[in-house]
XYZ file of C-alpha atoms in Angstrom:
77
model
C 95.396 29.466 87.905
C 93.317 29.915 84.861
C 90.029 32.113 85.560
C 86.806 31.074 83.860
C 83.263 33.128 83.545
C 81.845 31.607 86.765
C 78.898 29.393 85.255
C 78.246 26.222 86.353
C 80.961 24.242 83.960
C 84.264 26.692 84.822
C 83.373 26.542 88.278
C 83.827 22.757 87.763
C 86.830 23.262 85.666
C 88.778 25.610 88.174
C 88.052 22.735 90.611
C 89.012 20.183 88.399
C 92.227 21.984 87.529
C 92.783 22.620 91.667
C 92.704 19.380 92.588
C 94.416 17.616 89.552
C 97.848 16.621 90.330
C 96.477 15.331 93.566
C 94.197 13.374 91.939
C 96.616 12.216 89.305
C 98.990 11.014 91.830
C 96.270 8.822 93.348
C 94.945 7.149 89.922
C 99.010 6.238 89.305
C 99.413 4.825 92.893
C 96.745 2.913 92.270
C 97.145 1.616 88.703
C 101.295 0.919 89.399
C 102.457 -0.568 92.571
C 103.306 0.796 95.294
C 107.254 -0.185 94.947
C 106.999 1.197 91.711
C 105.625 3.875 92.477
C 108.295 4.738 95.712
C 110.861 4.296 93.396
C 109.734 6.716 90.573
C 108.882 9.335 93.459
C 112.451 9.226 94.312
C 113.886 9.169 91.384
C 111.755 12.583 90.811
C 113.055 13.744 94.224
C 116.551 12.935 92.994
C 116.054 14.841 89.894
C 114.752 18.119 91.226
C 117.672 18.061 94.019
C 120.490 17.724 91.028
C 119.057 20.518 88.801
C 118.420 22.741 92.454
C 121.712 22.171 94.155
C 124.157 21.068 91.562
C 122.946 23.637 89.111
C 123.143 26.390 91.546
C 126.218 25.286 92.646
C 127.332 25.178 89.072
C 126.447 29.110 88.420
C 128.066 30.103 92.170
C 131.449 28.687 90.647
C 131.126 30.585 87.091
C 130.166 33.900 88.733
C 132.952 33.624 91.108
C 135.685 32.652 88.136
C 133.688 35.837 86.283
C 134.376 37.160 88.796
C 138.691 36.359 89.582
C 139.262 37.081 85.782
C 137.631 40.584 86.095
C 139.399 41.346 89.149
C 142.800 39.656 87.343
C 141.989 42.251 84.673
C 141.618 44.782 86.620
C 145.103 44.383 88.256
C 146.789 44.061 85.572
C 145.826 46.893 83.672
């Protein structure tokens, strides 16, 4: 959150910039359709799952085969 002298326009603007993705939501739902809307929503739901879970899954398996080649090394010499 970005802090403003309090006067009477940054107290606006800190409650402007609490409230705006819930207010930007609204103004879409209401200017697209709701299927449209549903559909983007999951698509954005979809999106954030692959770079959470598939990503992370993704690093798990390098550190691990990091990990089996160090410990190969380490055998070996």
């Amino acid at each position: 959150m970005i802090f403003y002298t309090f006067d009477n326009c940054s107290k606006y603007m800190l409650i402007f910039l609490k409230f705006y993705p819930i207010t930007s939501l609204l103004i879409y739902k209401q200017t697209v359709s709701n299927r449209v809307f549903k559909i983007l929503s999951m698509l954005m739901i979809n999106w954030f799952l692959y770079f959470t879970v598939i990503f992370s899954k993704k690093l798990l398996l390098y550190f691990i085969i990091l990990k089996k080649k160090v410990e190969g090394y380490e055998v070996v010499n």
